[in-house]
Amino acid sequence: MALAFDEFGRPFIILKEQEQKTRLRGLDAQKANISAGKAVARILRTSLGPKGMDKMLQSPDGDVTITNDGATILEQMDVDNQIAKLMVELSRSQDYEIGDGTTGVVVMAGALLEQAEKLLERGIHPIRIAEGYELASRIAVEHLERIAQKFEFGLSNTESLVQTCMTTLSSKIVNRCKRDLADIAVKAVLAVADLERRDVNLDLIKVEGKVGGKLEETELIYGIIVDKDMSHPQMPKRIEDAKIAILTCPFEPPKPKTKHKVDIDTVEKFQNLRQQEQKYFDDMVQKCKDVGATLVICQWGFDDEANHLLMHRNLPAVRWVGGVELELIAIATGGRIVPRFQELTPEKLGKAGLVREKSFGTTKDRMLYIEHCANSRAVTIFIRGGNKMMIEETKRSIHDALCVARNLIRNNYIVYGGGSAEISCSIAVEAAADRYPGVEQYAIRGFADALDAIPMALAENSGLQPIETLSAVKSQQIKENNPFCGIDCNDAGTNDMREQFVFETLIGKQQQILLATQVVKMILKIDDVISPSDY
């Protein structure tokens, strides 16, 4: 875009290559944007809830992902439209902040856009719609706080945490083992949680997977698993009360940094050099032995000769361990990472009760378990499954469950799931609309209708009659003044979500409503779209 002046000094704007651009203005632009947003929401709508469908995505290089997680579906989708990209950002921000509810937030935004479209057709100005939505979202968030319940939990009483994690896992492919996986997630979070500061560092929970075995064999290890084995097949496979030297320096004679050339013209010189190297290496091994190390974990490799010498000197070693794993091993065992041999001291060694090598099935796959560590603040969830896709999806599901447990430790208020919280908010927002005399009341009523979209999608995905089911539950909520009635997706025979133990975190729900409203307001405020036309 450039600015030019005519002969009277009046500025006018020149848009470059004007004939190659398409331009939508006013209502057309808003409608085009809304339909793009609705298209994305429609894709995710079918994967909401315990009976939701999964999506299969193929990347350009042929990798296939099967997932139910809203953020993952949108991340992997090839989205061209700018407004659709905003929806991708929306689910991503829900994922980063809360970790769960990534599908619901997009469905909610899609429903709000749909209501906005109807209001625009009636001739209501987009800004008034945006203001009405803002008012309504505030009413809904305050109402959620009123119907929320506080959950008490301690290290011994974790049932409430497990139930909430089970709600998250019930919409995933792993729902047949949701009890076991929820237990694992809660134990992992409580192992690394700082309950005084009410904070959890999820980096300390490592999620590893190995193809083979069945989902029920997934286990929680109070320690670290490394996808490596001992560097020499004849080294001991099991070391008790291990003292671990964690090295980031190569286990071999040093190579001078400068360019060098060694002339060896006699056998004696060669022997000399070889003895020198061997002595150097013996000193290294001796240094580790003197400090009291019974296992060496090295970031770099060492050659076969070094390996042979280590074997003979009875010093088991593991080579090529990645940087992140080294840090976790250091945290778990209470050791220090040592960059130079000269700095090795007994205080810098990590301690672990048991280091063992475990092999799987009939393959040569072996992994190293480092357990009963001095400081159990780093744990590993080890997932087994029939194929790679299953393991990847289980990792994503466990991540959601971990995030939910973390959110409950931060803020232990919960609302009831199954669409009950949304229906209750919808009733409250509808009732509040009468208090506003202006045009905003139409937008507030539109917001109340949009809130019904989530329970409606839940009913639809469960094969129930959506409108009948929703109206029955809604009238039941109003009649009994009971905000816990939701959609009975699993045919448990009761609508009361307290009896079905379907819980969701309060902050997750509030965040969903706030984020969806923000994005919709942003989309409504766009009234001019200038885009380069396709060649």
Coordinates of C-alpha atoms in Angstrom, one line a residue, residues 203-206 208 221-230 242-248 295-300 317-338 347-356 367-380:
D203 CA 8.3 -31.3 32.9
L204 CA 9.2 -33.7 35.8
I205 CA 6.8 -36.3 34.5
K206 CA 8.2 -38.1 31.5
E208 CA 7.5 -42.9 27.4
I221 CA 7.7 -45.7 37.6
Y222 CA 9.0 -43.7 40.5
G223 CA 12.2 -42.9 38.7
I224 CA 13.4 -42.6 35.1
I225 CA 13.4 -44.9 32.1
V226 CA 16.1 -44.5 29.5
D227 CA 15.7 -46.0 26.1
K228 CA 19.2 -47.4 26.1
D229 CA 21.0 -50.5 27.3
M230 CA 24.4 -51.2 28.9
A242 CA 23.9 -47.6 42.5
K243 CA 26.1 -44.6 42.7
I244 CA 25.8 -42.9 39.4
A245 CA 28.4 -40.6 37.8
I246 CA 26.6 -38.4 35.2
L247 CA 29.2 -37.2 32.6
T248 CA 28.9 -34.8 29.7
L295 CA 27.6 -46.9 37.1
V296 CA 28.6 -44.3 34.5
I297 CA 26.0 -42.5 32.4
C298 CA 27.7 -40.6 29.6
Q299 CA 26.2 -38.1 27.1
W300 CA 28.8 -39.0 24.5
A317 CA 28.4 -47.7 31.6
V318 CA 25.6 -46.3 29.4
R319 CA 26.4 -44.2 26.4
W320 CA 24.7 -41.7 24.2
V321 CA 22.1 -40.6 26.7
G322 CA 20.3 -37.4 25.6
G323 CA 20.5 -34.0 27.3
V324 CA 16.9 -33.9 28.6
E325 CA 17.1 -37.4 30.0
L326 CA 20.4 -36.6 31.7
E327 CA 18.8 -33.6 33.4
L328 CA 15.9 -35.8 34.6
I329 CA 18.3 -38.5 35.9
A330 CA 20.2 -35.8 37.7
I331 CA 17.0 -34.4 39.3
A332 CA 15.7 -37.9 40.3
T333 CA 19.0 -39.2 41.7
G334 CA 20.1 -36.0 43.3
G335 CA 23.4 -36.1 41.3
R336 CA 25.2 -33.3 39.6
I337 CA 26.1 -33.3 35.9
V338 CA 29.9 -33.3 35.6
E347 CA 29.2 -35.5 46.5
K348 CA 28.4 -35.2 42.8
L349 CA 27.2 -38.8 42.4
G350 CA 23.5 -39.6 42.1
K351 CA 22.0 -42.4 44.2
A352 CA 19.4 -44.9 43.1
G353 CA 18.2 -47.9 44.9
L354 CA 18.0 -50.1 41.8
V355 CA 19.2 -49.8 38.2
R356 CA 18.0 -52.7 36.0
M367 CA 15.4 -50.2 28.4
L368 CA 17.1 -49.0 31.5
Y369 CA 15.0 -48.5 34.6
I370 CA 16.5 -46.2 37.3
E371 CA 14.3 -46.7 40.4
H372 CA 14.0 -46.0 44.1
C373 CA 15.9 -42.7 43.6
A374 CA 17.1 -40.5 46.4
N375 CA 14.7 -37.7 45.3
S376 CA 11.6 -39.2 43.7
R377 CA 10.5 -35.8 42.2
A378 CA 10.9 -37.1 38.7
V379 CA 8.6 -39.9 37.6
T380 CA 7.9 -41.7 34.3

